[in-house]
mmCIF file of C-alpha atoms in Angstrom:
data_model
loop_
_atom_site.group_PDB
_atom_site.id
_atom_site.type_symbol
_atom_site.label_atom_id
_atom_site.label_comp_id
_atom_site.label_asym_id
_atom_site.label_seq_id
_atom_site.Cartn_x
_atom_site.Cartn_y
_atom_site.Cartn_z
ATOM 1 C CA LYS A 712 12.097 5.418 -15.706
ATOM 2 C CA ALA A 713 8.230 5.628 -15.701
ATOM 3 C CA GLY A 714 6.560 4.802 -12.626
ATOM 4 C CA VAL A 715 3.500 2.456 -11.997
ATOM 5 C CA THR A 716 0.602 3.596 -14.167
ATOM 6 C CA GLN A 717 -3.036 2.945 -13.303
ATOM 7 C CA THR A 718 -6.087 3.578 -15.399
ATOM 8 C CA PRO A 719 -8.668 5.044 -15.244
ATOM 9 C CA ARG A 720 -7.993 7.282 -12.149
ATOM 10 C CA TYR A 721 -11.622 7.977 -11.459
ATOM 11 C CA LEU A 722 -14.815 6.242 -12.436
ATOM 12 C CA ILE A 723 -18.425 6.107 -11.536
ATOM 13 C CA LYS A 724 -20.524 3.077 -11.904
ATOM 14 C CA THR A 725 -23.946 1.768 -10.701
ATOM 15 C CA ARG A 726 -24.861 -1.367 -8.762
ATOM 16 C CA GLY A 727 -24.786 -4.417 -10.769
ATOM 17 C CA GLN A 728 -22.276 -3.232 -13.419
ATOM 18 C CA GLN A 729 -18.862 -4.418 -13.835
ATOM 19 C CA VAL A 730 -15.433 -2.696 -13.979
ATOM 20 C CA THR A 731 -12.093 -3.323 -15.266
ATOM 21 C CA LEU A 732 -8.994 -1.591 -13.993
ATOM 22 C CA SER A 733 -5.546 -1.534 -15.506
ATOM 23 C CA CYS A 734 -2.059 -1.436 -14.081
ATOM 24 C CA SER A 735 1.105 -1.200 -15.949
ATOM 25 C CA PRO A 736 4.098 -1.788 -13.738
ATOM 26 C CA ILE A 737 7.567 -0.458 -13.727
ATOM 27 C CA SER A 738 9.497 -1.688 -16.812
ATOM 28 C CA GLY A 739 11.421 -4.964 -15.724
ATOM 29 C CA HIS A 740 9.119 -5.600 -12.743
ATOM 30 C CA ARG A 741 7.381 -8.875 -13.028
ATOM 31 C CA SER A 742 5.094 -8.892 -10.050
ATOM 32 C CA VAL A 743 2.003 -6.889 -9.768
ATOM 33 C CA SER A 744 -0.095 -6.857 -6.686
ATOM 34 C CA TRP A 745 -3.569 -5.180 -5.985
ATOM 35 C CA TYR A 746 -5.213 -3.512 -2.883
ATOM 36 C CA GLN A 747 -8.289 -2.034 -2.024
ATOM 37 C CA GLN A 748 -8.502 1.025 0.498
ATOM 38 C CA THR A 749 -11.683 2.038 2.237
ATOM 39 C CA PRO A 750 -12.117 4.254 5.304
ATOM 40 C CA GLY A 751 -13.795 1.363 7.391
ATOM 41 C CA GLN A 752 -11.258 -1.426 6.334
ATOM 42 C CA GLY A 753 -8.088 0.266 5.504
ATOM 43 C CA LEU A 754 -5.758 -1.321 3.150
ATOM 44 C CA GLN A 755 -6.362 -4.791 2.211
ATOM 45 C CA PHE A 756 -4.577 -7.166 -0.128
ATOM 46 C CA LEU A 757 -6.534 -8.445 -3.077
ATOM 47 C CA PHE A 758 -4.194 -10.610 -5.133
ATOM 48 C CA GLU A 759 -0.634 -10.917 -6.571
ATOM 49 C CA TYR A 760 0.339 -11.854 -10.183
ATOM 50 C CA PHE A 761 3.693 -13.025 -11.291
ATOM 51 C CA SER A 762 4.574 -14.274 -14.910
ATOM 52 C CA GLU A 763 0.785 -14.302 -15.755
ATOM 53 C CA THR A 764 0.043 -16.598 -12.857
ATOM 54 C CA GLN A 765 -1.948 -15.653 -9.617
ATOM 55 C CA ARG A 766 0.303 -16.488 -6.637
ATOM 56 C CA ASN A 767 -1.461 -15.181 -3.723
ATOM 57 C CA LYS A 768 -5.146 -14.042 -2.948
ATOM 58 C CA GLY A 769 -6.687 -12.121 -0.094
ATOM 59 C CA ASN A 770 -10.097 -12.543 1.476
ATOM 60 C CA PHE A 771 -12.359 -11.135 -1.247
ATOM 61 C CA PRO A 772 -15.421 -12.876 -2.884
ATOM 62 C CA GLY A 773 -15.153 -14.332 -6.307
ATOM 63 C CA ARG A 774 -16.482 -11.158 -8.066
ATOM 64 C CA PHE A 775 -13.006 -9.849 -7.677
ATOM 65 C CA SER A 776 -10.652 -11.296 -10.230
ATOM 66 C CA GLY A 777 -7.544 -10.395 -12.119
ATOM 67 C CA ARG A 778 -5.246 -11.346 -14.792
ATOM 68 C CA GLN A 779 -1.769 -10.633 -16.003
ATOM 69 C CA PHE A 780 -0.515 -10.359 -19.516
ATOM 70 C CA SER A 781 2.917 -11.418 -20.980
ATOM 71 C CA ASN A 782 4.127 -7.804 -20.845
ATOM 72 C CA SER A 783 3.253 -7.836 -16.939
ATOM 73 C CA ARG A 784 0.453 -5.436 -17.431
ATOM 74 C CA SER A 785 -2.328 -6.478 -15.162
ATOM 75 C CA GLU A 786 -6.065 -5.939 -14.950
ATOM 76 C CA MET A 787 -8.442 -6.383 -12.255
ATOM 77 C CA ASN A 788 -12.186 -6.963 -12.588
ATOM 78 C CA VAL A 789 -14.982 -6.485 -10.394
ATOM 79 C CA SER A 790 -18.407 -7.977 -11.404
ATOM 80 C CA THR A 791 -21.797 -7.236 -10.195
ATOM 81 C CA LEU A 792 -20.884 -4.076 -8.303
ATOM 82 C CA GLU A 793 -22.006 -3.379 -4.749
ATOM 83 C CA LEU A 794 -22.097 -0.009 -3.058
ATOM 84 C CA GLY A 795 -19.397 -1.469 -0.601
ATOM 85 C CA ASP A 796 -17.061 -1.805 -3.555
ATOM 86 C CA SER A 797 -16.494 1.955 -3.554
ATOM 87 C CA ALA A 798 -12.864 2.302 -2.726
ATOM 88 C CA LEU A 799 -9.387 3.481 -3.898
ATOM 89 C CA TYR A 800 -7.874 0.589 -5.700
ATOM 90 C CA LEU A 801 -4.069 0.486 -5.720
ATOM 91 C CA CYS A 802 -1.580 -1.732 -7.433
ATOM 92 C CA ALA A 803 2.006 -2.133 -6.890
ATOM 93 C CA SER A 804 4.816 -3.688 -8.798
ATOM 94 C CA SER A 805 8.072 -5.242 -7.680
ATOM 95 C CA THR A 806 11.038 -6.719 -9.506
ATOM 96 C CA ASP A 807 10.507 -10.351 -8.273
ATOM 97 C CA SER A 808 7.967 -10.990 -5.726
ATOM 98 C CA MET A 809 6.101 -8.863 -3.188
ATOM 99 C CA ASN A 810 7.514 -11.299 -0.628
ATOM 100 C CA THR A 811 11.248 -10.468 -1.488
ATOM 101 C CA GLY A 812 11.354 -7.040 -3.147
ATOM 102 C CA GLU A 813 10.468 -3.342 -2.590
ATOM 103 C CA LEU A 814 6.938 -2.413 -3.705
ATOM 104 C CA PHE A 815 6.200 0.709 -5.807
ATOM 105 C CA PHE A 816 2.650 1.910 -5.941
ATOM 106 C CA GLY A 817 0.643 3.570 -8.645
ATOM 107 C CA GLU A 818 -1.619 6.594 -8.168
ATOM 108 C CA GLY A 819 -4.803 4.417 -7.729
ATOM 109 C CA SER A 820 -8.131 4.265 -9.257
ATOM 110 C CA ARG A 821 -10.825 5.710 -7.304
ATOM 111 C CA LEU A 822 -14.130 3.781 -7.882
ATOM 112 C CA THR A 823 -17.504 5.129 -6.841
ATOM 113 C CA VAL A 824 -20.594 2.857 -6.994
ATOM 114 C CA LEU A 825 -23.956 4.544 -7.036
ATOM 115 C CA GLY B 1338 -3.648 -13.544 11.061
ATOM 116 C CA ILE B 1339 -0.725 -11.283 11.687
ATOM 117 C CA GLN B 1340 -1.724 -7.920 13.237
ATOM 118 C CA VAL B 1341 0.094 -4.648 12.642
ATOM 119 C CA GLU B 1342 -0.421 -1.948 15.062
ATOM 120 C CA GLN B 1343 0.630 1.806 14.413
ATOM 121 C CA SER B 1344 0.916 4.303 17.022
ATOM 122 C CA PRO B 1345 -0.132 7.100 17.578
ATOM 123 C CA PRO B 1346 -3.239 6.967 15.338
ATOM 124 C CA ASP B 1347 -3.194 10.792 15.194
ATOM 125 C CA LEU B 1348 -0.452 13.385 15.712
ATOM 126 C CA ILE B 1349 -0.479 17.080 15.509
ATOM 127 C CA LEU B 1350 2.765 18.977 15.439
ATOM 128 C CA GLN B 1351 3.943 22.452 15.087
ATOM 129 C CA GLU B 1352 6.265 22.921 12.121
ATOM 130 C CA GLY B 1353 9.894 22.421 13.231
ATOM 131 C CA ALA B 1354 8.981 19.741 15.781
ATOM 132 C CA ASN B 1355 10.323 16.175 15.775
ATOM 133 C CA SER B 1356 8.299 13.122 15.980
ATOM 134 C CA THR B 1357 8.530 9.292 16.138
ATOM 135 C CA LEU B 1358 6.073 6.909 14.696
ATOM 136 C CA ARG B 1359 5.862 3.316 15.786
ATOM 137 C CA CYS B 1360 4.835 -0.035 13.995
ATOM 138 C CA ASN B 1361 4.451 -3.300 15.939
ATOM 139 C CA PHE B 1362 3.984 -6.651 14.382
ATOM 140 C CA SER B 1363 2.484 -9.554 16.002
ATOM 141 C CA ASP B 1364 4.569 -11.935 14.052
ATOM 142 C CA SER B 1365 7.671 -12.011 12.038
ATOM 143 C CA VAL B 1366 7.458 -10.238 8.700
ATOM 144 C CA ASN B 1367 9.511 -9.798 5.473
ATOM 145 C CA ASN B 1368 9.835 -6.731 3.413
ATOM 146 C CA LEU B 1369 8.936 -4.084 5.953
ATOM 147 C CA GLN B 1370 8.325 -0.839 4.187
ATOM 148 C CA TRP B 1371 7.160 2.720 5.172
ATOM 149 C CA PHE B 1372 5.015 4.669 2.972
ATOM 150 C CA HIS B 1373 3.397 8.273 3.043
ATOM 151 C CA GLN B 1374 0.120 8.594 1.348
ATOM 152 C CA ASN B 1375 -0.234 11.918 -0.274
ATOM 153 C CA PRO B 1376 -3.596 13.796 -0.551
ATOM 154 C CA TRP B 1377 -4.337 12.274 -3.889
ATOM 155 C CA GLY B 1378 -4.088 8.789 -2.576
ATOM 156 C CA GLN B 1379 -0.541 7.699 -3.916
ATOM 157 C CA LEU B 1380 1.648 5.595 -1.577
ATOM 158 C CA ILE B 1381 5.055 7.112 -1.727
ATOM 159 C CA ASN B 1382 8.014 4.857 -0.761
ATOM 160 C CA LEU B 1383 9.758 6.322 2.165
ATOM 161 C CA PHE B 1384 11.798 3.307 3.371
ATOM 162 C CA TYR B 1385 12.318 -0.458 2.431
ATOM 163 C CA ILE B 1386 13.681 -1.549 5.873
ATOM 164 C CA PRO B 1387 13.565 -5.171 6.800
ATOM 165 C CA SER B 1388 16.105 -4.518 9.448
ATOM 166 C CA GLY B 1389 18.623 -2.043 10.652
ATOM 167 C CA THR B 1390 18.639 1.823 10.196
ATOM 168 C CA LYS B 1391 18.248 4.027 7.196
ATOM 169 C CA GLN B 1392 18.402 7.720 6.806
ATOM 170 C CA ASN B 1393 17.006 10.016 3.954
ATOM 171 C CA GLY B 1394 17.156 13.681 4.788
ATOM 172 C CA ARG B 1395 14.995 14.669 7.621
ATOM 173 C CA LEU B 1396 13.587 11.112 7.794
ATOM 174 C CA SER B 1397 15.110 8.032 9.380
ATOM 175 C CA ALA B 1398 13.890 4.697 10.122
ATOM 176 C CA THR B 1399 15.053 1.645 12.304
ATOM 177 C CA THR B 1400 13.713 -1.819 12.340
ATOM 178 C CA VAL B 1401 14.340 -4.334 15.049
ATOM 179 C CA ALA B 1402 13.375 -7.405 13.433
ATOM 180 C CA THR B 1403 13.944 -9.679 16.472
ATOM 181 C CA GLU B 1404 11.529 -7.677 18.482
ATOM 182 C CA ARG B 1405 9.085 -7.109 15.575
ATOM 183 C CA TYR B 1406 8.689 -3.495 15.704
ATOM 184 C CA SER B 1407 9.983 -0.490 13.417
ATOM 185 C CA LEU B 1408 10.240 3.195 14.117
ATOM 186 C CA LEU B 1409 9.990 6.252 11.779
ATOM 187 C CA TYR B 1410 11.640 9.455 12.750
ATOM 188 C CA ILE B 1411 10.621 12.775 11.293
ATOM 189 C CA SER B 1412 12.862 15.548 12.377
ATOM 190 C CA SER B 1413 12.268 19.388 11.817
ATOM 191 C CA SER B 1414 8.859 18.701 10.363
ATOM 192 C CA GLN B 1415 7.281 20.712 7.714
ATOM 193 C CA THR B 1416 3.643 21.206 6.556
ATOM 194 C CA THR B 1417 4.262 19.102 3.588
ATOM 195 C CA ASP B 1418 4.946 16.211 5.835
ATOM 196 C CA SER B 1419 1.192 16.127 6.700
ATOM 197 C CA GLY B 1420 -0.491 13.072 5.646
ATOM 198 C CA VAL B 1421 -1.032 9.583 6.493
ATOM 199 C CA TYR B 1422 2.079 7.250 7.181
ATOM 200 C CA PHE B 1423 1.736 3.523 6.629
ATOM 201 C CA CYS B 1424 4.063 0.565 7.692
ATOM 202 C CA ALA B 1425 3.619 -2.766 5.753
ATOM 203 C CA GLY B 1426 5.087 -6.163 5.727
ATOM 204 C CA VAL B 1427 4.698 -9.472 4.194
ATOM 205 C CA SER B 1428 3.403 -12.196 6.540
ATOM 206 C CA ARG B 1429 5.887 -15.034 6.376
ATOM 207 C CA GLY B 1430 3.136 -17.565 6.941
ATOM 208 C CA SER B 1431 0.621 -16.254 4.307
ATOM 209 C CA TYR B 1432 2.706 -14.259 2.001
ATOM 210 C CA LYS B 1433 0.285 -11.363 2.062
ATOM 211 C CA LEU B 1434 1.163 -7.697 2.367
ATOM 212 C CA ILE B 1435 -0.377 -6.600 5.688
ATOM 213 C CA PHE B 1436 -0.746 -2.854 6.327
ATOM 214 C CA GLY B 1437 -1.001 -0.909 9.539
ATOM 215 C CA SER B 1438 -3.975 1.385 10.139
ATOM 216 C CA GLY B 1439 -1.858 4.280 9.708
ATOM 217 C CA THR B 1440 -0.783 7.497 11.666
ATOM 218 C CA ARG B 1441 -2.317 10.443 10.411
ATOM 219 C CA LEU B 1442 -0.017 13.487 10.895
ATOM 220 C CA LEU B 1443 -0.850 17.157 10.703
ATOM 221 C CA VAL B 1444 2.014 19.709 10.719
ATOM 222 C CA ARG B 1445 0.727 23.263 11.484
ATOM 223 C CA PRO B 1446 2.608 26.233 10.193
#
C-alpha cells in the first residue's frame, strides 16, 4: 500500500510570507503528527492530529498551525515566515495514536526561507 | 522534559565491521523506535521495539525498558548503511515524541 505522501517536496519562500504543507497518511491511519528538523535543534515535535482534532502540541509559536480533514489528510501552515523556519518538515502517520502505534514517515518538505 | 541520549555521536567503520549504537532515556517512554535517515531526509523505520529483542537481517535491536535504554546492532556493515540513526520514544508524561540527537555512521569501502 502507498506510504505517507508529503507535498511539496521543496519550496523557497521569503520572510513574511506564509506556507502550507500537506501530508497524506497511509490508508487507514488516523493519526498524523508533524516534526521540524534543523541542524541546530534536531528533530522536534510540532503537533499531532487525530480524527480532525489536535491532541498534542510541541513548544512552537502560534505561527505554526495545522489541521486535519475527514479523510485524515493533514496540512500545516506557517505564517509570517522567519529565516529560522528554514527546515525539513516531516510528517508521520500511525493507525491509532503516536503514543501507542508505530510511526511511518513521509519523505519530508524542505523549506528554505530567504 | 525527558532527555534522549544517543552514543556515539559519530562512527566510522570499515565495510564488514560490526557496531553497536546506544540510546538512553532519562525517563520511561512508550513506543521506542529506531530509524535510519537516508540522504534525502526520509526516516526509514528499522524497529518498533518498546521492549525485548528483534532481528531483521544484519540488524537487530534490544530494549531494556526497566533500565531505560535500547541498543541497535549492525553486523557486517555495508556502505549503504551510512547515514544517521535516530531513536525516538513517546514521553509518558507529555505524550510527545522525543528524538535523540542521532548517530552519524560512515561505512568506508
